[in-house]
Short mmCIF file of C-alpha atoms in Angstrom, two decimals:
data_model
loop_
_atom_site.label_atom_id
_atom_site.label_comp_id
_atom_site.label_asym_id
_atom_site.label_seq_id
_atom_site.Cartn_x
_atom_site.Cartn_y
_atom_site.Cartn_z
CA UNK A 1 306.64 28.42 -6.75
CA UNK A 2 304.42 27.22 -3.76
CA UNK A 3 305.08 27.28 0.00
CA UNK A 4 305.87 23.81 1.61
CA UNK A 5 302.70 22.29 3.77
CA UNK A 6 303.35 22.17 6.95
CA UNK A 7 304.02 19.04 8.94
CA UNK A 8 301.21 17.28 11.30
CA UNK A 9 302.81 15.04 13.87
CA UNK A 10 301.08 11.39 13.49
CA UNK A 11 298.06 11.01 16.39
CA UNK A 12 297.45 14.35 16.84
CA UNK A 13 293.60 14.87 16.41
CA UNK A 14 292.36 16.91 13.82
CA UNK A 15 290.77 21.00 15.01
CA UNK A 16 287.35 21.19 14.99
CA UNK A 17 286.26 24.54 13.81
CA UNK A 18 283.17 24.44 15.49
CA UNK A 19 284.76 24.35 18.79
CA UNK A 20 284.90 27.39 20.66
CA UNK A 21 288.24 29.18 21.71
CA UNK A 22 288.96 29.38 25.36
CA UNK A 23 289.10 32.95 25.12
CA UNK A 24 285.29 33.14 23.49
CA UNK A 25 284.75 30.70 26.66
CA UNK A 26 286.25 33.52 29.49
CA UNK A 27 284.18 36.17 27.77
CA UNK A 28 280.86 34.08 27.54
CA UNK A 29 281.26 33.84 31.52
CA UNK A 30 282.35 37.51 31.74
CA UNK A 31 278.68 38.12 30.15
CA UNK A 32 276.76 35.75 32.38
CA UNK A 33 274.95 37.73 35.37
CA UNK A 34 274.59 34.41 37.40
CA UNK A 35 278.31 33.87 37.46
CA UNK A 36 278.98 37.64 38.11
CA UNK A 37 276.75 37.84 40.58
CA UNK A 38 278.34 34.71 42.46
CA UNK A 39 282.01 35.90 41.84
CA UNK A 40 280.61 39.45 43.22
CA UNK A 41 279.25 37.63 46.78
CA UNK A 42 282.39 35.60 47.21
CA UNK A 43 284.74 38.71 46.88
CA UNK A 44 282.60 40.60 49.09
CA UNK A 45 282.00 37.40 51.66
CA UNK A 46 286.19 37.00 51.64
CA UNK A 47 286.51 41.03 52.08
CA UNK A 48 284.33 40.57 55.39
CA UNK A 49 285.89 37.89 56.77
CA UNK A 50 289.23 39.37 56.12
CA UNK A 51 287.99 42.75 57.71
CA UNK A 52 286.89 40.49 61.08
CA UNK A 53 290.49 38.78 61.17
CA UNK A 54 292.54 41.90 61.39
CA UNK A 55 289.84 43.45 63.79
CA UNK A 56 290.42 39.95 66.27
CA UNK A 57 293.77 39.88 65.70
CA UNK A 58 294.38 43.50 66.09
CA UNK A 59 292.50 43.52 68.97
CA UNK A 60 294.08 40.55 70.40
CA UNK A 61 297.71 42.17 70.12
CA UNK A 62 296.33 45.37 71.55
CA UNK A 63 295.37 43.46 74.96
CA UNK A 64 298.71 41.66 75.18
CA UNK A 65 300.77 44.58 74.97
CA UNK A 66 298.89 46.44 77.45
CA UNK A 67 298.83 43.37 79.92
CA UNK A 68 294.88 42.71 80.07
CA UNK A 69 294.03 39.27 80.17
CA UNK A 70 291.05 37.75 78.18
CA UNK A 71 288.70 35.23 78.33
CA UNK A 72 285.22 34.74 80.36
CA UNK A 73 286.60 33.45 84.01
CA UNK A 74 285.45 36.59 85.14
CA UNK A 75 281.94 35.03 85.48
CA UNK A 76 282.44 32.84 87.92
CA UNK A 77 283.87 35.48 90.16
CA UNK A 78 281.63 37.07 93.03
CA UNK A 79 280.30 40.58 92.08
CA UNK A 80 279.97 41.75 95.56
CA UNK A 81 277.35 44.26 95.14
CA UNK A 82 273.43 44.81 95.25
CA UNK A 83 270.85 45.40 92.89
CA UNK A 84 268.00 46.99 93.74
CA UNK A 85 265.48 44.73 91.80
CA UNK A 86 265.42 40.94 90.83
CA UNK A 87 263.52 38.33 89.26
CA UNK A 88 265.47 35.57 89.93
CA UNK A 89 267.64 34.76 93.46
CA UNK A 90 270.61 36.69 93.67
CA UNK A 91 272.57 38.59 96.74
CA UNK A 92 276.05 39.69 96.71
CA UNK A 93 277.80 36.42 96.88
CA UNK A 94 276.40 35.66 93.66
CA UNK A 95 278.95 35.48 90.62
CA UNK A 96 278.58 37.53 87.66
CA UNK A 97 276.86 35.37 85.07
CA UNK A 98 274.08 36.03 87.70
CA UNK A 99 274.21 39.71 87.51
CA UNK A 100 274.02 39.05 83.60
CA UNK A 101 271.24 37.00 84.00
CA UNK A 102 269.14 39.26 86.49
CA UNK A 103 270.05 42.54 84.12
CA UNK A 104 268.91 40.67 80.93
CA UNK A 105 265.22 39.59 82.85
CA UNK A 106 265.25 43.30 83.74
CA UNK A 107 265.35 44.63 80.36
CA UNK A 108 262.93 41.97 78.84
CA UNK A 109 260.66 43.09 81.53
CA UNK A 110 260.72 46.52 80.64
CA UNK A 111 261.05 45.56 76.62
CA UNK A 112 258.12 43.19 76.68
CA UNK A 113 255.85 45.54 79.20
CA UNK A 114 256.21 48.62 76.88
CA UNK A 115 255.74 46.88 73.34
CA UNK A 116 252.67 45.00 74.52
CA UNK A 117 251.27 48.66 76.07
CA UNK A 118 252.41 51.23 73.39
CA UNK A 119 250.80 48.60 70.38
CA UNK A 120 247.81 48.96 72.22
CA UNK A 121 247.62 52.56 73.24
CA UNK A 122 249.45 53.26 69.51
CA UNK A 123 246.56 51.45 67.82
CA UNK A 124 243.72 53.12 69.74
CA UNK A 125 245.18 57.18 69.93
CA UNK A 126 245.99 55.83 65.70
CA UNK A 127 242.11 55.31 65.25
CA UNK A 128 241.23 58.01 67.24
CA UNK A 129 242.91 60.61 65.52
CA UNK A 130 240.52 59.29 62.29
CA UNK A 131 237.66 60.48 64.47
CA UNK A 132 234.92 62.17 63.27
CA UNK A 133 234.82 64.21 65.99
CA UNK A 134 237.22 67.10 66.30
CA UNK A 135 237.44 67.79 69.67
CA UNK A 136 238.91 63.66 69.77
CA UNK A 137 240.57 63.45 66.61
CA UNK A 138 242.19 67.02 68.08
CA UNK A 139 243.51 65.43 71.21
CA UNK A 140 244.73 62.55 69.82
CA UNK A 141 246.51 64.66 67.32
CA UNK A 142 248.04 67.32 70.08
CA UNK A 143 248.93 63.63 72.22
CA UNK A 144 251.15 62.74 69.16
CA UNK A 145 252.82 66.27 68.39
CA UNK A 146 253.66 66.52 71.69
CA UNK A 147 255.30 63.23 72.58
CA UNK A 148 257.02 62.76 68.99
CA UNK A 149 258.90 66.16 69.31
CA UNK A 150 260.15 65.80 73.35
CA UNK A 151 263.41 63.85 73.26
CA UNK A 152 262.95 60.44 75.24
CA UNK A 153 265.50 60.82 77.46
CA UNK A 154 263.83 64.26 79.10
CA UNK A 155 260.37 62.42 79.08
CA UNK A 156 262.30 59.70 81.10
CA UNK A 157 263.94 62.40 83.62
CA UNK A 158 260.57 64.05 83.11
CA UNK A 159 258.51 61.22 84.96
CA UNK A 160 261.09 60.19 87.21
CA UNK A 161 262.05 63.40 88.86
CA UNK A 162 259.21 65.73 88.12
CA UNK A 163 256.07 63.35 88.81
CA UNK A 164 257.30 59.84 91.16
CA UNK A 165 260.06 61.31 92.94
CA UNK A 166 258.13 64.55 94.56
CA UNK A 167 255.70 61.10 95.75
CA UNK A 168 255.06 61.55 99.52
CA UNK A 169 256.97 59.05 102.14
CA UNK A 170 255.78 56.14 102.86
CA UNK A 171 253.65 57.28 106.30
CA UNK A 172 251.50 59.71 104.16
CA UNK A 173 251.32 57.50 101.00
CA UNK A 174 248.27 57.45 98.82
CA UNK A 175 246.07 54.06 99.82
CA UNK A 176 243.69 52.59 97.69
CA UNK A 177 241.23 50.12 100.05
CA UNK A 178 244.63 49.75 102.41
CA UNK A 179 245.99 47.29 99.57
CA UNK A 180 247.36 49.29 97.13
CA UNK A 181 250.25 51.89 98.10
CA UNK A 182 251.55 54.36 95.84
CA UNK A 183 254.77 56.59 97.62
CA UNK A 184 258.13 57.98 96.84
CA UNK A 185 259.47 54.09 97.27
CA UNK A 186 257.07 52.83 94.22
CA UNK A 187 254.12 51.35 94.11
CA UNK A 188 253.38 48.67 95.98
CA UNK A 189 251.50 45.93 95.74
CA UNK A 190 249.72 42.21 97.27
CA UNK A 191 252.22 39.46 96.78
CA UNK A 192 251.20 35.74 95.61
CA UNK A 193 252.08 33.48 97.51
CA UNK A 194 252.20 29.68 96.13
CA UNK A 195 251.58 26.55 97.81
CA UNK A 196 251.72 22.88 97.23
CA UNK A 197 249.28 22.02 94.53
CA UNK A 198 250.00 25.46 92.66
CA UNK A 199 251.10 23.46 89.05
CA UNK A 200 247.18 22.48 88.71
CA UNK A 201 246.29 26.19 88.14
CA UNK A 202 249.16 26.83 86.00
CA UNK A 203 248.32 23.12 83.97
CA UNK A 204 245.08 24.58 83.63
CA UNK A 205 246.25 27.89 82.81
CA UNK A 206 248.17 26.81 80.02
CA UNK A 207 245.72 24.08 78.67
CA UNK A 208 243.17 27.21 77.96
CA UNK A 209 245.75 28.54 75.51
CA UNK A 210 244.94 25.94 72.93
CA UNK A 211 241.52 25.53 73.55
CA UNK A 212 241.32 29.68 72.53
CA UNK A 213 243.03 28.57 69.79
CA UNK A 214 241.02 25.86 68.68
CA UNK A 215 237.70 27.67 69.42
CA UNK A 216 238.72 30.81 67.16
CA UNK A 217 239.23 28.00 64.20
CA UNK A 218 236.19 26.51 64.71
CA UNK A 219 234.29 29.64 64.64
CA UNK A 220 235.77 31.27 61.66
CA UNK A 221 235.52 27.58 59.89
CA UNK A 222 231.48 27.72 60.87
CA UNK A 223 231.31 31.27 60.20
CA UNK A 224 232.81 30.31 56.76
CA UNK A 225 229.90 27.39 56.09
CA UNK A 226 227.19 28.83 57.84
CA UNK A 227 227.20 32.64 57.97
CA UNK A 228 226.43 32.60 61.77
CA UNK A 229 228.76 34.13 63.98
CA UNK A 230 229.98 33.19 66.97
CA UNK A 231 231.20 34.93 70.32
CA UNK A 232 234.73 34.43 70.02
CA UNK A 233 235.92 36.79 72.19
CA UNK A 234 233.66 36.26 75.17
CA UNK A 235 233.88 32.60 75.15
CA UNK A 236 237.75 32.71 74.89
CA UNK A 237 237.70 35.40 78.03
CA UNK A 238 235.64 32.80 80.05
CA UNK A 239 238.23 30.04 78.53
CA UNK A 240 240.63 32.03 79.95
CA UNK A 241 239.04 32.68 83.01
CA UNK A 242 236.81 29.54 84.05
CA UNK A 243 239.17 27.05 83.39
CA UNK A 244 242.26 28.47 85.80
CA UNK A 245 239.74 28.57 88.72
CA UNK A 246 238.61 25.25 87.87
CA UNK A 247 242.49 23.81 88.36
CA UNK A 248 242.38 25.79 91.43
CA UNK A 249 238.87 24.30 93.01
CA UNK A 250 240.57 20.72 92.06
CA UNK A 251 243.40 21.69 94.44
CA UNK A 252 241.90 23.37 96.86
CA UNK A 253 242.78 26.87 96.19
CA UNK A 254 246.68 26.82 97.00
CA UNK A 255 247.38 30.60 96.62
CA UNK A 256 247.13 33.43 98.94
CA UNK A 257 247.89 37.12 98.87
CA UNK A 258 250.17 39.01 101.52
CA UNK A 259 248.73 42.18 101.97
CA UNK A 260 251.61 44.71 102.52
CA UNK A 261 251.29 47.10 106.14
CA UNK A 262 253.68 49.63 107.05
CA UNK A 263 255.75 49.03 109.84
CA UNK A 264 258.32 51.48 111.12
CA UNK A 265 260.09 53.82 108.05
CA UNK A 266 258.56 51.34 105.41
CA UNK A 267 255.92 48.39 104.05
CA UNK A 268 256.56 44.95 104.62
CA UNK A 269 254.93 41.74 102.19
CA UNK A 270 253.63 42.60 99.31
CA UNK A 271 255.75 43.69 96.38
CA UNK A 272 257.06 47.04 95.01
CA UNK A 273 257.53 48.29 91.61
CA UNK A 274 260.69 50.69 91.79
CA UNK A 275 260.05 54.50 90.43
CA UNK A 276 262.56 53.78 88.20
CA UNK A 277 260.83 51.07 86.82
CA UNK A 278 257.61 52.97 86.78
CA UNK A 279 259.16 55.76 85.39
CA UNK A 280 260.96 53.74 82.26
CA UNK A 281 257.69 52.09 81.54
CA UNK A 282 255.83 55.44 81.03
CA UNK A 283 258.24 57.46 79.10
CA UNK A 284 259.05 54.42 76.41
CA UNK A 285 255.33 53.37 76.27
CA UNK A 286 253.98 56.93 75.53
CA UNK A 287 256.83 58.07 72.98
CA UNK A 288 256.04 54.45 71.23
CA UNK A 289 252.80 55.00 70.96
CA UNK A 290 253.03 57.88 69.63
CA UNK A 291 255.17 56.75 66.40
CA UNK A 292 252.76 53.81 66.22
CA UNK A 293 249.76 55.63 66.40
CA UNK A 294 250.53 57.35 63.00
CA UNK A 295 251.73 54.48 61.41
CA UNK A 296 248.33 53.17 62.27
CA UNK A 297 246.65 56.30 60.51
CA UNK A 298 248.95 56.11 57.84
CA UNK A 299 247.96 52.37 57.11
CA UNK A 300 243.82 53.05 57.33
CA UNK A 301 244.40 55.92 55.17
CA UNK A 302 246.19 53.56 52.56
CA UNK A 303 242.97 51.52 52.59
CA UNK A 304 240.75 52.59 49.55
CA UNK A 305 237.51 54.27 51.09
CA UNK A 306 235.60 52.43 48.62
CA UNK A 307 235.88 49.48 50.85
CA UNK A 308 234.42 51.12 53.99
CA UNK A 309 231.31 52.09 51.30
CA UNK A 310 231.01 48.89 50.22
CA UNK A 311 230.64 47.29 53.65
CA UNK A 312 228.54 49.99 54.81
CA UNK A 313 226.07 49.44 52.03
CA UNK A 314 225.70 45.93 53.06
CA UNK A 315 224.26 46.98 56.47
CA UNK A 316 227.53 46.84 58.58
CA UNK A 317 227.71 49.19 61.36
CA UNK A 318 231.16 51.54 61.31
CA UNK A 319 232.90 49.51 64.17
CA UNK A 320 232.19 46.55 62.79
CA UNK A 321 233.49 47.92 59.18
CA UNK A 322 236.92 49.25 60.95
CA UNK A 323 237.64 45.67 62.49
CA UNK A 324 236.37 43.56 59.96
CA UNK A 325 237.14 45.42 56.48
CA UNK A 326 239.42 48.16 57.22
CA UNK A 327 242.10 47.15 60.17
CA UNK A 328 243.11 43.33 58.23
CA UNK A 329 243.44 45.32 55.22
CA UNK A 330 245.79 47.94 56.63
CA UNK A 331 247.81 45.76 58.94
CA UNK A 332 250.03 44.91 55.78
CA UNK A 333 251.20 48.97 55.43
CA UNK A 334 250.93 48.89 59.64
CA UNK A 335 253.28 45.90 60.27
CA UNK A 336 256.54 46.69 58.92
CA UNK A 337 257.00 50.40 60.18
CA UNK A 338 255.74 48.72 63.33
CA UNK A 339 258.58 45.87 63.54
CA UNK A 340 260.78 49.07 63.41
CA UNK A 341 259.29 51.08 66.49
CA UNK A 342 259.42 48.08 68.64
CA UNK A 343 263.32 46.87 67.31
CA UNK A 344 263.79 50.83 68.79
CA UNK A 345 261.90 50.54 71.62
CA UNK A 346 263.99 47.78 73.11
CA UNK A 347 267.38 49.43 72.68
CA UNK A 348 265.95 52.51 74.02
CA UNK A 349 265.57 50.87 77.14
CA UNK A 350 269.01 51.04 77.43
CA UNK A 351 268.57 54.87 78.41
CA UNK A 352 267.44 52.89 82.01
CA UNK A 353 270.90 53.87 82.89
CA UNK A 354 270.20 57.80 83.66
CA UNK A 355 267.95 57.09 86.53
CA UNK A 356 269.76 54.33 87.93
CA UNK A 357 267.31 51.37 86.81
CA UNK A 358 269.04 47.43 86.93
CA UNK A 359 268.90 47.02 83.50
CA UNK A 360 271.81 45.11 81.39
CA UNK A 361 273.55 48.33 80.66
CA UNK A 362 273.40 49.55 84.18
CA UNK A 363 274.64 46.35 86.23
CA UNK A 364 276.35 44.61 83.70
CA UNK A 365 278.30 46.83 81.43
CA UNK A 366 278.59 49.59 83.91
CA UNK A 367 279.38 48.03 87.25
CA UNK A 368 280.72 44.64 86.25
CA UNK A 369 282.77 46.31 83.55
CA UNK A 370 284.13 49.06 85.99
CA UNK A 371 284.79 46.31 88.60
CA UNK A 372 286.51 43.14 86.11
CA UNK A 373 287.77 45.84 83.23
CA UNK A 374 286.96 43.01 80.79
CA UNK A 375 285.65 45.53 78.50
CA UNK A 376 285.65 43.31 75.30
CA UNK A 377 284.32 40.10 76.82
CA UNK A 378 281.59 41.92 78.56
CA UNK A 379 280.59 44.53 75.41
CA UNK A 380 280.68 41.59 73.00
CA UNK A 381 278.09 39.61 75.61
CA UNK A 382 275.54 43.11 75.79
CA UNK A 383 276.00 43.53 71.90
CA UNK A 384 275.18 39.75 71.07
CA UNK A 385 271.88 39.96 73.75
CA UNK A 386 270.55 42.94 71.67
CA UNK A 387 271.27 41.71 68.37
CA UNK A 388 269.56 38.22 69.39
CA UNK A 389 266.61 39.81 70.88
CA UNK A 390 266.16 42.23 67.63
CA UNK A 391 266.54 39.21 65.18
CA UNK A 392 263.68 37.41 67.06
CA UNK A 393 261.35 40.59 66.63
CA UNK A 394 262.14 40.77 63.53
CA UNK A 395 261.63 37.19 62.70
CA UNK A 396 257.76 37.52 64.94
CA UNK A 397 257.20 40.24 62.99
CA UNK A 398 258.09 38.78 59.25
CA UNK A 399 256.21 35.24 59.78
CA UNK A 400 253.09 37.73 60.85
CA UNK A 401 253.80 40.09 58.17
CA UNK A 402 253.74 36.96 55.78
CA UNK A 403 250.15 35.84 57.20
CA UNK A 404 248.36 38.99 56.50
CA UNK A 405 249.82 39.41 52.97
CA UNK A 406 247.24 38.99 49.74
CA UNK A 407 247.12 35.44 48.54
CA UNK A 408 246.65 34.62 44.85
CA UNK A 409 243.80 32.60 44.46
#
């Protein structure tokens, strides 16, 4: 006896067997590494900003109950004190956005200073310890053992207490044509001194920076179609040169120098770079260029010597070879350890604070901090100037990196 068929309602669609289950469907997406990889980013991305919620809110709750206030009003609030060194106006009537302003110019003064002059010195000791010669290549070598293995912060203490504060007074300082003064209150110098007419130089000034520019292309482009070679870098130097004093002949020469004289217990005009400052600059240029230095041997070395042979056998002399063949070819192992050195160099500036130089740390999140106690507003503000100033290296440093990579022809 057979079983009964089983009813169909009326209008209900026939299955199609080729259709696939929604269960085969979850499992298809389980196995596709696109849509695990997405559903891996969004539970991490939700995980973070979960993470930052409880810290603000945490953080937030903690502040109530201990009865600090909040918020940035602080900065309009006189600051009362002195700093010892400005680039921009400021006395103690000033509010304290302007100490945050004058301690972040302070620190990109000493940042930008000791990048530009540790890449140099790094590059040169780097070469140098390549030398053929032993007694150089053995300098440059003991120059690098010794200022890798000395912690920075007794190099710092090192040059500040040891070698500018011992400095005689300022009655018995050193003189150099009785212009230059070097003494126990820094080093001080002539002071410009601008007058009406002063924006033609600076017009000038600035107008030289493209014409470099545009002379390098059109050398390299002739180079390129001709084989002839063309003074780059003298003609840029006089560029550089000519045309500023031409701006200033058109005005009439608006700037003077103030020639400092002592008077009394200390100089007056001229201007005076602190011992701390002079201090900083040493100890974080030296123990840069020390790090950079290898990375610059360790990038020639990468370069295969066949290429140094080559060149050589078409007549080149070795200096030529070195800037021509070897230095483009190892700036692509040089740059990237070299982003790193100067990412560190700029937040060790922050050891400024140990011999008492104005930097951000110092006047901003030591004093203003001690005097406001708005510890969160104010180490939030120092945190976000660092990370902002290491994101822009870092971005310099990957559009350069990009330029002197190998392109597929």
């Amino acid at each position: 006896m057979s079983a009964p068929a089983s009813k169909i309602p009326l209008g209900t669609p026939p299955s199609d067997p080729t259709r696939p289950s929604r269960l085969a469907a979850l499992a298809g997406l389980a196995n596709n590494p696109a849509f695990r990889s997405a559903l891996v980013q969004l539970l991490v991305f939700a995980a973070v900003v979960a993470g930052l919620i409880w810290v603000v809110s945490t953080t937030a709750d903690n502040l109530k109950r201990a009865g600090i206030s909040s918020g940035f009003g602080f900065l309009g609030q006189t600051a009362g004190f002195e700093i010892s060194q400005t680039l921009i106006e400021y006395s103690r009537t000033s509010t304290y956005a302007r100490v945050f302003w004058v301690g972040l110019l302070n620190t990109l003064l000493v940042s930008v200073i000791s990048i530009t002059a540790s890449t140099l010195i790094g590059f040169v000791v780097g070469v140098l310890r390549l030398s053929s010669n032993w007694l150089i290549s053995s300098l440059a070598a003991a120059y690098i053992g010794l200022i890798r293995n000395i912690p920075l912060l007794l190099q710092i203490l090192f040059w500040y207490i040891a070698i500018l504060m011992p400095l005689p007074g300022p009655r018995q300082a050193y003189s150099l044509w009785e212009t230059f003064f070097l003494c126990n209150r820094g080093l001080i110098l002539p002071r410009p001194e601008f007058h009406p007419g002063t924006w033609l130089i600076l017009l000038f000034a600035v107008l030289a920076i493209p014409a470099v520019v545009a002379l390098t292309l059109w050398a390299r482009r002739r180079q390129r179609l001709t084989g002839q070679r063309f003074p780059t870098f003298a003609a840029s130097l006089g560029l550089l040169v000519v045309l500023p004093l031409l701006g200033a002949a058109l005005a009439g020469f608006p700037l003077t120098w103030v020639i400092p004289e002592l008077r009394g217990f200390n100089f007056q005009g001229g201007m005076t770079l602190l011992p701390e400052l002079t201090a900083l600059i040493l100890a974080l240029t030296l123990y840069t260029a020390g790090f950079i230095a290898e990375n610059v041997r360790a990038g020639i070395q990468s370069v295969d010597r066949g290429q140094e042979e080559a060149a050589a056998a078409l007549g080149l002399r070795p200096g030529t070879i070195m800037r021509l063949v070897v230095i483009p070819q190892a700036m692509r192992v040089i740059i990237p350890p070299l982003t790193s050195q100067h990412l560190t160099l700029v937040k060790n500036s922050s050891l400024a604070v140990v011999i008492g130089y104005p930097d951000l740390i110092s006047v901003f999140a030591g004093t203003t901090l001690n005097q406001t106690g708005q510890a969160v507003e104010i180490i939030a503000m120092t945190m976000l100037f660092y990370l902002t100033v290491s994101l822009l290296i870092s971005l310099f440093m990957n559009w350069y990196n990009k330029r002197m990579a190998l392109k597929e022809r």
